[in-house]
PDB file of C-alpha atoms in Angstrom:
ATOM      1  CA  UNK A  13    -145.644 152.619  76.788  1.00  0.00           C
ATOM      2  CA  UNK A  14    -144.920 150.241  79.187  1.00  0.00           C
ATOM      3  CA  UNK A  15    -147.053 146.625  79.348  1.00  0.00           C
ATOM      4  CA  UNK A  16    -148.025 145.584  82.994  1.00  0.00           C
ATOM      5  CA  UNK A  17    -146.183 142.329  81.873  1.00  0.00           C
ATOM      6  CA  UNK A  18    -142.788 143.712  80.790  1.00  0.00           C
ATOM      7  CA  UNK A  19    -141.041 142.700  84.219  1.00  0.00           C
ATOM      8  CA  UNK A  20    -142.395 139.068  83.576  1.00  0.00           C
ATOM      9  CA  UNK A  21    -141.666 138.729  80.161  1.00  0.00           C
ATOM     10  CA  UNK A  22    -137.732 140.168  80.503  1.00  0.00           C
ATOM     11  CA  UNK A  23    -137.282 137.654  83.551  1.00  0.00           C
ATOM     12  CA  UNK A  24    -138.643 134.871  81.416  1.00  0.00           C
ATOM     13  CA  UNK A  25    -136.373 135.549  78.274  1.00  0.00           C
ATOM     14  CA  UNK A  26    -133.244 136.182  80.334  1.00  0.00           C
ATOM     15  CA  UNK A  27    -134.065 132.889  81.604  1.00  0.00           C
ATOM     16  CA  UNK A  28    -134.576 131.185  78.117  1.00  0.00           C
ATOM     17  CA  UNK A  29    -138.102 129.796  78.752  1.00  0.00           C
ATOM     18  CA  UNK A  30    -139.634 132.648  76.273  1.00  0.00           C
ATOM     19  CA  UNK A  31    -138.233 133.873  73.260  1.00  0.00           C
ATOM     20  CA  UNK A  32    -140.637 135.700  71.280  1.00  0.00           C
ATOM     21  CA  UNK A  33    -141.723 135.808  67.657  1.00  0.00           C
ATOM     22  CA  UNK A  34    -139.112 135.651  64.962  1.00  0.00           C
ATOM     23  CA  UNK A  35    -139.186 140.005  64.770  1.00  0.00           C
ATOM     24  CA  UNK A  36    -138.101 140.209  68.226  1.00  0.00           C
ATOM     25  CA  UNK A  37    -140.896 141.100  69.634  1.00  0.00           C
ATOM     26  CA  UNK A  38    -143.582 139.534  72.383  1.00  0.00           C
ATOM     27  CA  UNK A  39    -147.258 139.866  72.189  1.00  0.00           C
ATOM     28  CA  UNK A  40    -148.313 139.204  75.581  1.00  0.00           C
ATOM     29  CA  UNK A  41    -152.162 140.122  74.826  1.00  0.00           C
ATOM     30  CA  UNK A  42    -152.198 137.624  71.921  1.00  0.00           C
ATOM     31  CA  UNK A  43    -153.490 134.067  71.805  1.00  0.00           C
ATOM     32  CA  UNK A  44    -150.867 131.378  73.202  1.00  0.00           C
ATOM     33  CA  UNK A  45    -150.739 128.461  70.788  1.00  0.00           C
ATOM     34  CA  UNK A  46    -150.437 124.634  72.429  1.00  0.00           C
ATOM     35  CA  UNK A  47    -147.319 124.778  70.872  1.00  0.00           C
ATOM     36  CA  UNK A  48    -145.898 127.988  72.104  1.00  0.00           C
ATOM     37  CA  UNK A  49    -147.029 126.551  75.528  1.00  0.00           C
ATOM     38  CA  UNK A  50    -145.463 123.370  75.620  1.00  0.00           C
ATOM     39  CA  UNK A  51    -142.501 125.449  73.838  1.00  0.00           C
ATOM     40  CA  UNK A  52    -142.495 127.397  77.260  1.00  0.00           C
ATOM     41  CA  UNK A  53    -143.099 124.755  79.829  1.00  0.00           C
ATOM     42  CA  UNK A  54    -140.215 122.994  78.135  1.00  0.00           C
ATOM     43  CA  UNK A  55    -138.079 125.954  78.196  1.00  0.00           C
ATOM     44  CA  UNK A  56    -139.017 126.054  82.491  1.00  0.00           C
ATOM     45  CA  UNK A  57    -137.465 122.894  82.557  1.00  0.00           C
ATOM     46  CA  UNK A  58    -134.262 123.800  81.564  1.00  0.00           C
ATOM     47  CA  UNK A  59    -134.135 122.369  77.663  1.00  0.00           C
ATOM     48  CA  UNK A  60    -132.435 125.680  75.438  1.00  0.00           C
ATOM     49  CA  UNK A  61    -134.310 126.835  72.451  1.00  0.00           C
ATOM     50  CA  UNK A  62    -130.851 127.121  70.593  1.00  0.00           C
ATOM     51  CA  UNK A  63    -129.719 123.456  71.322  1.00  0.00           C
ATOM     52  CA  UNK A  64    -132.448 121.466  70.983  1.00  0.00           C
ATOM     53  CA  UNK A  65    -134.265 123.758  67.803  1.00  0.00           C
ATOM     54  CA  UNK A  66    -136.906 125.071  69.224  1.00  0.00           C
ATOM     55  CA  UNK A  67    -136.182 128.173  66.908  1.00  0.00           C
ATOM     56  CA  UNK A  68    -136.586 128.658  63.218  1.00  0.00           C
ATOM     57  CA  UNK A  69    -138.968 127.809  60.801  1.00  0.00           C
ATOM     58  CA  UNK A  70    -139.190 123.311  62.661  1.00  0.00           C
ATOM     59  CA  UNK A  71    -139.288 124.927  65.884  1.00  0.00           C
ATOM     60  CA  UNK A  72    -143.120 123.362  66.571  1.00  0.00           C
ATOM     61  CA  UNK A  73    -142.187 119.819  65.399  1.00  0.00           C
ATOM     62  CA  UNK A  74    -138.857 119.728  67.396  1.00  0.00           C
ATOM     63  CA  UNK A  75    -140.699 121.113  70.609  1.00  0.00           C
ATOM     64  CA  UNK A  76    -144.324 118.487  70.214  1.00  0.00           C
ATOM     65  CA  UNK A  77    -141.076 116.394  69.468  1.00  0.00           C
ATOM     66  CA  UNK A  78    -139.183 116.707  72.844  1.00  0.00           C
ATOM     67  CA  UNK A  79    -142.723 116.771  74.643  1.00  0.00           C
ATOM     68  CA  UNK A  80    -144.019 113.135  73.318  1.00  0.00           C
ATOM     69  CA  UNK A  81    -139.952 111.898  74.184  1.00  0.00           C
ATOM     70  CA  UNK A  82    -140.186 113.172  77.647  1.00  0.00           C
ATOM     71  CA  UNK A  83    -143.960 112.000  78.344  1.00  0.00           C
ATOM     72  CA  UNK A  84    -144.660 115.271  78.756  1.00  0.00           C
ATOM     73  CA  UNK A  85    -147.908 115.351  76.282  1.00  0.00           C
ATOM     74  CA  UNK A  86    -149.045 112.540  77.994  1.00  0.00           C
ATOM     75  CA  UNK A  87    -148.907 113.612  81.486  1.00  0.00           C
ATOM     76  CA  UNK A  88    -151.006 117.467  80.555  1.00  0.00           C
ATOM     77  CA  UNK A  89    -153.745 115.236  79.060  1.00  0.00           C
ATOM     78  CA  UNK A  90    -153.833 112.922  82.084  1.00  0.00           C
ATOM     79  CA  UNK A  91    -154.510 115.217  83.995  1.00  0.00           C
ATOM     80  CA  UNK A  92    -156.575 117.951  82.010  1.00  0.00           C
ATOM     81  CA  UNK A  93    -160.155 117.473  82.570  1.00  0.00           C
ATOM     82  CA  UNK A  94    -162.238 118.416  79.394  1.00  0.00           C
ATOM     83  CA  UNK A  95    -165.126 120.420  80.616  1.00  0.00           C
ATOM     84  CA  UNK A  96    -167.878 122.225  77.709  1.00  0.00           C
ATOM     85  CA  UNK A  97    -167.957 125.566  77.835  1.00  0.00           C
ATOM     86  CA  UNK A  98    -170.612 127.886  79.769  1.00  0.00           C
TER      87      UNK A  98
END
């Protein structure tokens, strides 16, 4: 079975701004962490998983890491507005 995403997902791990979970596989139905998605927007912008850690078992702490360095926390929650839910 192919997913509706598979085109998206192979582009994106070719490219090194996904890598999946540590099976091998992707889960693109599952819930993205903050981490996974800061993991990913850091990935867009060029930083490799391999180099700078973001695999293994300190991958979260060397990606919320690179994304405090970089002012790249700061900047989402500058410009997130917090709204409740309906």
């Amino acid at each position: 079975m192919t997913n509706t995403f598979a085109g998206y997902i192979t582009y994106c791990s070719q490219q090194g701004i996904i890598s999946g979970y540590a099976d091998g596989t992707f889960r693109p139905t599952g819930t993205l962490s903050g981490n996974a998605f800061m993991k990913m927007l850091l990935g867009a912008l060029g930083y490799d998983s391999s180099i700078e850690g973001y695999t293994g078992p300190n991958w979260t702490v060397n990606v919320a890491g690179r994304a405090y360095e970089i002012g790249l926390t700061a900047a989402m929650m500058s410009s997130w507005v917090l709204r409740p839910a309906p």
